[in-house]
GROMACS .gro file of C-alpha atoms in nm:
model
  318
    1UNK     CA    1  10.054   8.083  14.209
    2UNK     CA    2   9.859   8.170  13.872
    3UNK     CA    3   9.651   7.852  13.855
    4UNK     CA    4   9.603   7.916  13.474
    5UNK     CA    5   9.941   7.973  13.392
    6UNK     CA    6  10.059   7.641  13.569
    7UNK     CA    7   9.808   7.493  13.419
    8UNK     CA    8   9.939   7.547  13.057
    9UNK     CA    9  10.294   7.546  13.147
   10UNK     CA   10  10.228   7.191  13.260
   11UNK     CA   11  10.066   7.105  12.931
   12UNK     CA   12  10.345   7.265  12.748
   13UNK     CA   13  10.611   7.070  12.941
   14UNK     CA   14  10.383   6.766  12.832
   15UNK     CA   15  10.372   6.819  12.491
   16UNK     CA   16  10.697   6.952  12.439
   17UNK     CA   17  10.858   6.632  12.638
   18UNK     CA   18  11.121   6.780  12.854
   19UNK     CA   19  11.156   7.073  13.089
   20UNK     CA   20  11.375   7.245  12.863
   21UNK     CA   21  11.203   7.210  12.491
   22UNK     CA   22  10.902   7.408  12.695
   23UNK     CA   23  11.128   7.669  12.854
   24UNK     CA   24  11.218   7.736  12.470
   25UNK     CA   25  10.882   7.697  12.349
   26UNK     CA   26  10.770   7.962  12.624
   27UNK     CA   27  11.053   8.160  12.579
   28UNK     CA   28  11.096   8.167  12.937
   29UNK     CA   29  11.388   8.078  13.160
   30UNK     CA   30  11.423   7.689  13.240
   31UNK     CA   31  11.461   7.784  13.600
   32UNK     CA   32  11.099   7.942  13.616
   33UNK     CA   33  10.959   7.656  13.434
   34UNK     CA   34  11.094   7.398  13.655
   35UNK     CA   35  10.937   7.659  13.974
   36UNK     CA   36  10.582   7.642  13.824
   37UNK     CA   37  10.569   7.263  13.771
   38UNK     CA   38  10.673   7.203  14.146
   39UNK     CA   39  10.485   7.462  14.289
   40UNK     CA   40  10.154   7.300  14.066
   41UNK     CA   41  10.272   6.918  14.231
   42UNK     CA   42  10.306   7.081  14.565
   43UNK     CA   43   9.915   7.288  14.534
   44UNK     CA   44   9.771   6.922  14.429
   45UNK     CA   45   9.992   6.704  14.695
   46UNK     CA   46  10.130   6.495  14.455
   47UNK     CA   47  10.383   6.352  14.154
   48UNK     CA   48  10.265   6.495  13.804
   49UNK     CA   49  10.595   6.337  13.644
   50UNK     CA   50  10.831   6.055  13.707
   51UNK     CA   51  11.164   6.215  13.682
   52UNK     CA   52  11.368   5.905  13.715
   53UNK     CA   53  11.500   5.948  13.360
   54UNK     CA   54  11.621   6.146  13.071
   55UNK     CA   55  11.221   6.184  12.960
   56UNK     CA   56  10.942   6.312  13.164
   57UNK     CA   57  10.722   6.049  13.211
   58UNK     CA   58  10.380   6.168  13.351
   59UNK     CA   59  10.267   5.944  13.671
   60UNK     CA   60   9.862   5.857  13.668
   61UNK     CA   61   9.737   6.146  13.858
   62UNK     CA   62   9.939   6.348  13.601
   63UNK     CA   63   9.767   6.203  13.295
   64UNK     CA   64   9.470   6.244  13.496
   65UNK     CA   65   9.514   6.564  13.554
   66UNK     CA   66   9.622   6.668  13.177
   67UNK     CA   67   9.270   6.568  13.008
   68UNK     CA   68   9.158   6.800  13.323
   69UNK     CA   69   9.396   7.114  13.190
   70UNK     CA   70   9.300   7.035  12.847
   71UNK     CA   71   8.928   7.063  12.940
   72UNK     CA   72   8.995   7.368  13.164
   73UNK     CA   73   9.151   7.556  12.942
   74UNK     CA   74   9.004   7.486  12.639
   75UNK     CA   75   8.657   7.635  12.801
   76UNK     CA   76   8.838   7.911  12.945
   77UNK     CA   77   8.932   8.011  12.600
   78UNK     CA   78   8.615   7.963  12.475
   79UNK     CA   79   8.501   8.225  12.748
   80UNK     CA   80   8.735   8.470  12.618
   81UNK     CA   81   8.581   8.433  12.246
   82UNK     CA   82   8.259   8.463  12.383
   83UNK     CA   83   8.322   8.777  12.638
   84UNK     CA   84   8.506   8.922  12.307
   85UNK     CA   85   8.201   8.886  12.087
   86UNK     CA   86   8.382   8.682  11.810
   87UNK     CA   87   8.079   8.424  11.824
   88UNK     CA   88   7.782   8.710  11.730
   89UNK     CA   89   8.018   8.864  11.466
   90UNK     CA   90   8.325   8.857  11.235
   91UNK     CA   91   8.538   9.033  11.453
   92UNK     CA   92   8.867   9.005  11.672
   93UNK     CA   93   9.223   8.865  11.633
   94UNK     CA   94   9.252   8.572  11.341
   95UNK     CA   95   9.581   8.352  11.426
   96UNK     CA   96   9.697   8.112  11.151
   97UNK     CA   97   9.990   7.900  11.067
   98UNK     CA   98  10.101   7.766  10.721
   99UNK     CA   99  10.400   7.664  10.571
  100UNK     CA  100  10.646   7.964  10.504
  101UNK     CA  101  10.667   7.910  10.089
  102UNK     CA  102  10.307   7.831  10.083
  103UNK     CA  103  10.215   8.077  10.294
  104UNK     CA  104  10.373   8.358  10.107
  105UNK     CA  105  10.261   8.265   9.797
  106UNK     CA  106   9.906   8.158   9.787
  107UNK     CA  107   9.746   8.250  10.157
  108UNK     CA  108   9.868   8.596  10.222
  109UNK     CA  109   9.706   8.754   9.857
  110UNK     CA  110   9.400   8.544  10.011
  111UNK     CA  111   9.462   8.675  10.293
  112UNK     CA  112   9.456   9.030  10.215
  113UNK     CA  113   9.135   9.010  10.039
  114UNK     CA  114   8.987   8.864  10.324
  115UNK     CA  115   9.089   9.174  10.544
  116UNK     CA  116   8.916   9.407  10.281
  117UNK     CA  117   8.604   9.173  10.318
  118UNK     CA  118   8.654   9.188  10.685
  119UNK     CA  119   8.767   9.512  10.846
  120UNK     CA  120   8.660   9.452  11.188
  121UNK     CA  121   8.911   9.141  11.188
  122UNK     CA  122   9.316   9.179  11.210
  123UNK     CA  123   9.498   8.871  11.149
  124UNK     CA  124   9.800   8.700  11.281
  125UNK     CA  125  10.034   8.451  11.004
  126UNK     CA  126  10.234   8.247  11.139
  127UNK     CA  127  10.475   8.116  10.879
  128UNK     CA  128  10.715   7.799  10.951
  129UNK     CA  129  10.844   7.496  10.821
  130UNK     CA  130  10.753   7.255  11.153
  131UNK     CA  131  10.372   7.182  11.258
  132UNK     CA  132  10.273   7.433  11.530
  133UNK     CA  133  10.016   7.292  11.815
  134UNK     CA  134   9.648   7.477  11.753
  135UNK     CA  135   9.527   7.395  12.082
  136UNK     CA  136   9.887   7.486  12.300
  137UNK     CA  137   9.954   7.789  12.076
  138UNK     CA  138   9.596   7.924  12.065
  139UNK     CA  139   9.574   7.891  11.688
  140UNK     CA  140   9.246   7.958  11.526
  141UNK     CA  141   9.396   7.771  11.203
  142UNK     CA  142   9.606   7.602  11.025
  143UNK     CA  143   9.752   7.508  10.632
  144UNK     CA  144   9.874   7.181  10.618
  145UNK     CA  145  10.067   6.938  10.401
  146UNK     CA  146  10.054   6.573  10.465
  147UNK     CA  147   9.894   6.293  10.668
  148UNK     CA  148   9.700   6.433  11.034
  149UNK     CA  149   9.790   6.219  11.325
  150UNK     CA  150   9.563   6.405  11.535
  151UNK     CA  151   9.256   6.313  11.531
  152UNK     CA  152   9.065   6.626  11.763
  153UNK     CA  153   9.155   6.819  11.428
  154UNK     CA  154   8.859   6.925  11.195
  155UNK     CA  155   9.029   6.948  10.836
  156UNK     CA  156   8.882   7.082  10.542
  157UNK     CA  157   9.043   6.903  10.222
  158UNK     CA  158   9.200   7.150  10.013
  159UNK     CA  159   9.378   6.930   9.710
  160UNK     CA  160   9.677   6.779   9.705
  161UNK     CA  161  10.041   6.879   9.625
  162UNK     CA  162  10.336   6.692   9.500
  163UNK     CA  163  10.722   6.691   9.517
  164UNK     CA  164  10.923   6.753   9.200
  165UNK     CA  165  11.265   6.779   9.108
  166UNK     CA  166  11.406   7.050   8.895
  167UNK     CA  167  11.726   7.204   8.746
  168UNK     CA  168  11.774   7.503   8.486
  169UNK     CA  169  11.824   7.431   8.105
  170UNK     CA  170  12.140   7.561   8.127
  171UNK     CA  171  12.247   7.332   8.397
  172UNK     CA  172  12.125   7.054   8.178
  173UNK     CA  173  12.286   7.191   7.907
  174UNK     CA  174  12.598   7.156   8.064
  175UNK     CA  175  12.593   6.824   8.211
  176UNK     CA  176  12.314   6.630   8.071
  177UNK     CA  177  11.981   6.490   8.210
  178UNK     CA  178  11.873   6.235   8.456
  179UNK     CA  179  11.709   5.988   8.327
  180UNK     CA  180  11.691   5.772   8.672
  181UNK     CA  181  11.767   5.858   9.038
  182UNK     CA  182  12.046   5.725   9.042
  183UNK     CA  183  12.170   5.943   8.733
  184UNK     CA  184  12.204   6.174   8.998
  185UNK     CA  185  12.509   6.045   9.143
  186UNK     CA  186  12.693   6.230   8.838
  187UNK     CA  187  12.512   6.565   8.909
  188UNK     CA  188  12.542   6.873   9.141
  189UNK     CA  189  12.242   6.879   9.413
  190UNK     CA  190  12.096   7.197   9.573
  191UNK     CA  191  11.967   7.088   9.932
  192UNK     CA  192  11.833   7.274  10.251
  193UNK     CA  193  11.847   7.257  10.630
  194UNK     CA  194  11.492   7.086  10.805
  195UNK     CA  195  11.376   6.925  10.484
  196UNK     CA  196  11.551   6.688  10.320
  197UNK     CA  197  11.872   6.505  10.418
  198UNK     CA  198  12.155   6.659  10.278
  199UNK     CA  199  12.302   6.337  10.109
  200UNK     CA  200  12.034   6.073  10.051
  201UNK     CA  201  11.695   6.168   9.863
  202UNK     CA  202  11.419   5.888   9.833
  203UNK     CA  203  11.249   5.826   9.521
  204UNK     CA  204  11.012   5.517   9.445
  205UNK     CA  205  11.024   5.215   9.174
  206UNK     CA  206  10.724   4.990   9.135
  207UNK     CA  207  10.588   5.141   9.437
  208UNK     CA  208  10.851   5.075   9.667
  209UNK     CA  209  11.097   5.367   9.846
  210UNK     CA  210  11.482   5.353   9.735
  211UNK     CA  211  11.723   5.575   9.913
  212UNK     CA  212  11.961   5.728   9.650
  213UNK     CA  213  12.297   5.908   9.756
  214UNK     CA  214  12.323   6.200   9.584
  215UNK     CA  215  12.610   6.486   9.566
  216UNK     CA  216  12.527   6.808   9.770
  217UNK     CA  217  12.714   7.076   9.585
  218UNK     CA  218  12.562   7.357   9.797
  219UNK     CA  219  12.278   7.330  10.154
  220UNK     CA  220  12.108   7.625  10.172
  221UNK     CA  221  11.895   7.729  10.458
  222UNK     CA  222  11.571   7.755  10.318
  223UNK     CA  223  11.417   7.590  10.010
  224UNK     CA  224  11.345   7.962   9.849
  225UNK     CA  225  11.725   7.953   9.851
  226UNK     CA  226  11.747   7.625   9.669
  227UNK     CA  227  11.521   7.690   9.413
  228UNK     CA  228  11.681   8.071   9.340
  229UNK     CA  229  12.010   7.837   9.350
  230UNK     CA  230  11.843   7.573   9.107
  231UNK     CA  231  11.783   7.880   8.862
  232UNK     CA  232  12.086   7.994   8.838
  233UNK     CA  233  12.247   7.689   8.730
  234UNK     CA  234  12.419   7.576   9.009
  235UNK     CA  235  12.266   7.209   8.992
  236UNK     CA  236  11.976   7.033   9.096
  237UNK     CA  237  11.751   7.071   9.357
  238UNK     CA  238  11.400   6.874   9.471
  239UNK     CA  239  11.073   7.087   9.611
  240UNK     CA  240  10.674   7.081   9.612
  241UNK     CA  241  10.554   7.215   9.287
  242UNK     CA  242  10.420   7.514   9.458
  243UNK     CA  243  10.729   7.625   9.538
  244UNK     CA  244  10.853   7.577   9.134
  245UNK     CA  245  10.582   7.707   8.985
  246UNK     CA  246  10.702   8.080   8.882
  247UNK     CA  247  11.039   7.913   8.754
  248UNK     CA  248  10.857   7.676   8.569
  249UNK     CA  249  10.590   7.946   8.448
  250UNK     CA  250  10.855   8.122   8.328
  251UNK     CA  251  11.096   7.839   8.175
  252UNK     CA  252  11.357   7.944   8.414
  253UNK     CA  253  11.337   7.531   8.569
  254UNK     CA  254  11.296   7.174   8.380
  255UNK     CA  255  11.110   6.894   8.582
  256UNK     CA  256  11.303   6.608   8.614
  257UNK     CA  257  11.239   6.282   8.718
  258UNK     CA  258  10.861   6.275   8.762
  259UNK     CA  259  10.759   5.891   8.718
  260UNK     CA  260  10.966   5.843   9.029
  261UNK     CA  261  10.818   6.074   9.288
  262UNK     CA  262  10.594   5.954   9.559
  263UNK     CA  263  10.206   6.034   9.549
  264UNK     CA  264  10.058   6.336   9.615
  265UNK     CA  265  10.027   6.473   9.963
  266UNK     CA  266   9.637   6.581  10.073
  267UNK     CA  267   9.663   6.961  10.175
  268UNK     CA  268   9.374   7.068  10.459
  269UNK     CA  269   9.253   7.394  10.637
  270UNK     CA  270   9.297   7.245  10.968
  271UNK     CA  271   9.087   7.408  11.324
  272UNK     CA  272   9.048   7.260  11.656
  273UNK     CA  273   8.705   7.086  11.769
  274UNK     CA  274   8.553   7.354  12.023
  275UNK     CA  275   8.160   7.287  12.099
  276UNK     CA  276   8.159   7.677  11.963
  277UNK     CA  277   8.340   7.795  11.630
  278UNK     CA  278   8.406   8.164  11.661
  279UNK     CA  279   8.216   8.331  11.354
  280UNK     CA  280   8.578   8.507  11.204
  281UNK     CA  281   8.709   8.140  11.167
  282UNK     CA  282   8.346   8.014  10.965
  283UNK     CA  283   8.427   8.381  10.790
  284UNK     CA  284   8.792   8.289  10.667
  285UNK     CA  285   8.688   7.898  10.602
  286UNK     CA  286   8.393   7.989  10.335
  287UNK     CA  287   8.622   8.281  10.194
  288UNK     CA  288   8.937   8.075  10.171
  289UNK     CA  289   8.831   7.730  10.135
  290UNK     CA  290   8.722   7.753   9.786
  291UNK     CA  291   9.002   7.973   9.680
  292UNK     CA  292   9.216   7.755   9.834
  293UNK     CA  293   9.081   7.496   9.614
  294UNK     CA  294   9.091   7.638   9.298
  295UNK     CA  295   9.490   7.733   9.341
  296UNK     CA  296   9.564   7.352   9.401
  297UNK     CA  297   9.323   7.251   9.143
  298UNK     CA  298   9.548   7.471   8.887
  299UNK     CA  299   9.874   7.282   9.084
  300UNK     CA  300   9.782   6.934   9.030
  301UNK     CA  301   9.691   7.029   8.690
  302UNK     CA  302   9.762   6.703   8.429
  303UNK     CA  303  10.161   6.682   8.321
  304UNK     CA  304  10.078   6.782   7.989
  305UNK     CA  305   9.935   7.082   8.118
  306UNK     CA  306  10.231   7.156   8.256
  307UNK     CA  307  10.444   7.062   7.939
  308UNK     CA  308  10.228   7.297   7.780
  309UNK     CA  309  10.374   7.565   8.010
  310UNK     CA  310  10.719   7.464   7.920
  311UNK     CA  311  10.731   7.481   7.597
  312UNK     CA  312  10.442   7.750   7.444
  313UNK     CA  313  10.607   8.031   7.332
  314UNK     CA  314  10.625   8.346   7.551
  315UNK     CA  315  10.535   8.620   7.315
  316UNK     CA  316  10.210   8.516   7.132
  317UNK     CA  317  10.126   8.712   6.798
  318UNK     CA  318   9.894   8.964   6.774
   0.00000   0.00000   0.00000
């Protein structure tokens, strides 16, 4: 039995909750999962989980034994880095993970720069729409959008984005403008699978959340899709601003519906607390970080910023 690799299939069965979610996670056959658990229980002489229902619940030696596997494994890692060299230089494999529209449109021209900077460094991006474990996937960092629950995260505050919602002028054109969320009940929506629910959207008055059922016209699978939808007229669809800001830049969207949209969300460069930080991540942190900054500073710009955007002419005389 590979100690190790018991080790962090254990953790992954942990963290994933069930046997199965961390044969898909591993991308490894339930059957071989369920073998490396038993055969770890069997090595120690005793019950990691409590199998008695649906969940895996993990007994007192197991919980034990999972800050143990954290530790372990963690330093073993850290070993690696060090044998590697990536804590006397900027050098080796850089693994990060941001959200796919993000990700494609601010980090990777970052990115790329950063790899000029950096030539002795090669880079992994992870792009997805779901928050990806640092520690259990072995990422040196992440881009994320929201509130962080966990707290053995070191984030570096970025800015903040916002959700807006947006149609074409033509689709306004043809059947008006909402004034209020519930206005929308009259209108064609544009939604997308993993983000929002397909038939309620939630908007807030005086502070306080309201539900409002709206009509989904088309569900796309992505919300690139929805907003390439939203531009050519097919109805209305709801976003971050970073992922309307080309349409907007180039009149091809209207915001709608602005003074009822929650608050901003805080967006952070996000890296796991080792006792070492491998000189390539402190590398991409001061190169990014202000960068970073700067592109959500021009985001969040003030609305009228923004209406100046809309409505400035395109072709300026000489």
């Amino acid at each position: 039995m590979d100690r190790l690799e018991a080790m962090s299939t254990f953790l992954t069965v942990v963290e994933t909750g069930s046997l199965s979610a961390a044969a898909r996670q591993l991308k490894t056959p339930l059957a071989t999962v369920s073998r490396k658990v038993s055969e770890l229980e069997s090595h120690l002489r005793t019950k990691l989980f409590n199998r008695s229902s649906r969940k895996l619940v993990l007994t007192d030696a197991g919980s034990s034994y999972l800050a143990a596997c954290k530790r372990i494994l963690a330093d073993v890692t850290e070993a690696e880095r060090a044998a590697s060299g990536e804590y006397t230089a900027p050098t080796g494999e850089l693994i990060l993970t941001a959200p796919v529209g993000l990700g494609r449109a601010y980090l990777i021209p970052i990115l790329a720069d950063f790899l000029k900077a950096y030539p002795d460094i090669k880079a992994n991006l992870l792009l997805a729409d779901r928050v990806q474990s640092l520690f259990q996937e072995q990422i040196d960092l992440g881009l994320r959008i929201g509130a962080l629950p966990d707290s053995s995260l070191i984030a570096v505050r970025l800015g903040t984005t916002r959700r807006m919602v947006c149609a074409s002028p033509a689709y306004l054109a043809a059947h008006g403008t909402p004034r209020t969320p519930d206005d929308l009940a009259g209108h064609d929506c544009i939604t997308y699978a993993g983000f929002m629910s397909p038939d309620v959207w939630t908007f807030f008055k005086d502070q306080i959340a309201v539900a409002v059922p709206v009509h989904a016209r088309l569900v796309v699978g992505s919300v690139e899709a929805a907003c390439d939808a939203a531009c050519a007229g097919i109805g209305i669809t709801s976003a971050f601003a970073y992922h309307f800001r080309a349409a907007l830049e180039r009149r091809a969207l209207t915001p709608l519906l602005d003074e009822f949209q929650p608050l901003p969300l805080p967006v952070n460069l996000v890296y796991t607390a080792n006792r070492f930080l491998p000189i390539k991540v402190r590398a991409f942190l001061d190169f990014a970080a202000p960068r970073l900054k700067k592109v959500f500073a021009e985001l969040e710009a003030p609305a009228f910023q923004m209406e100046q955007v809309l409505t400035e002419p395109k072709d300026r005389p000489e």
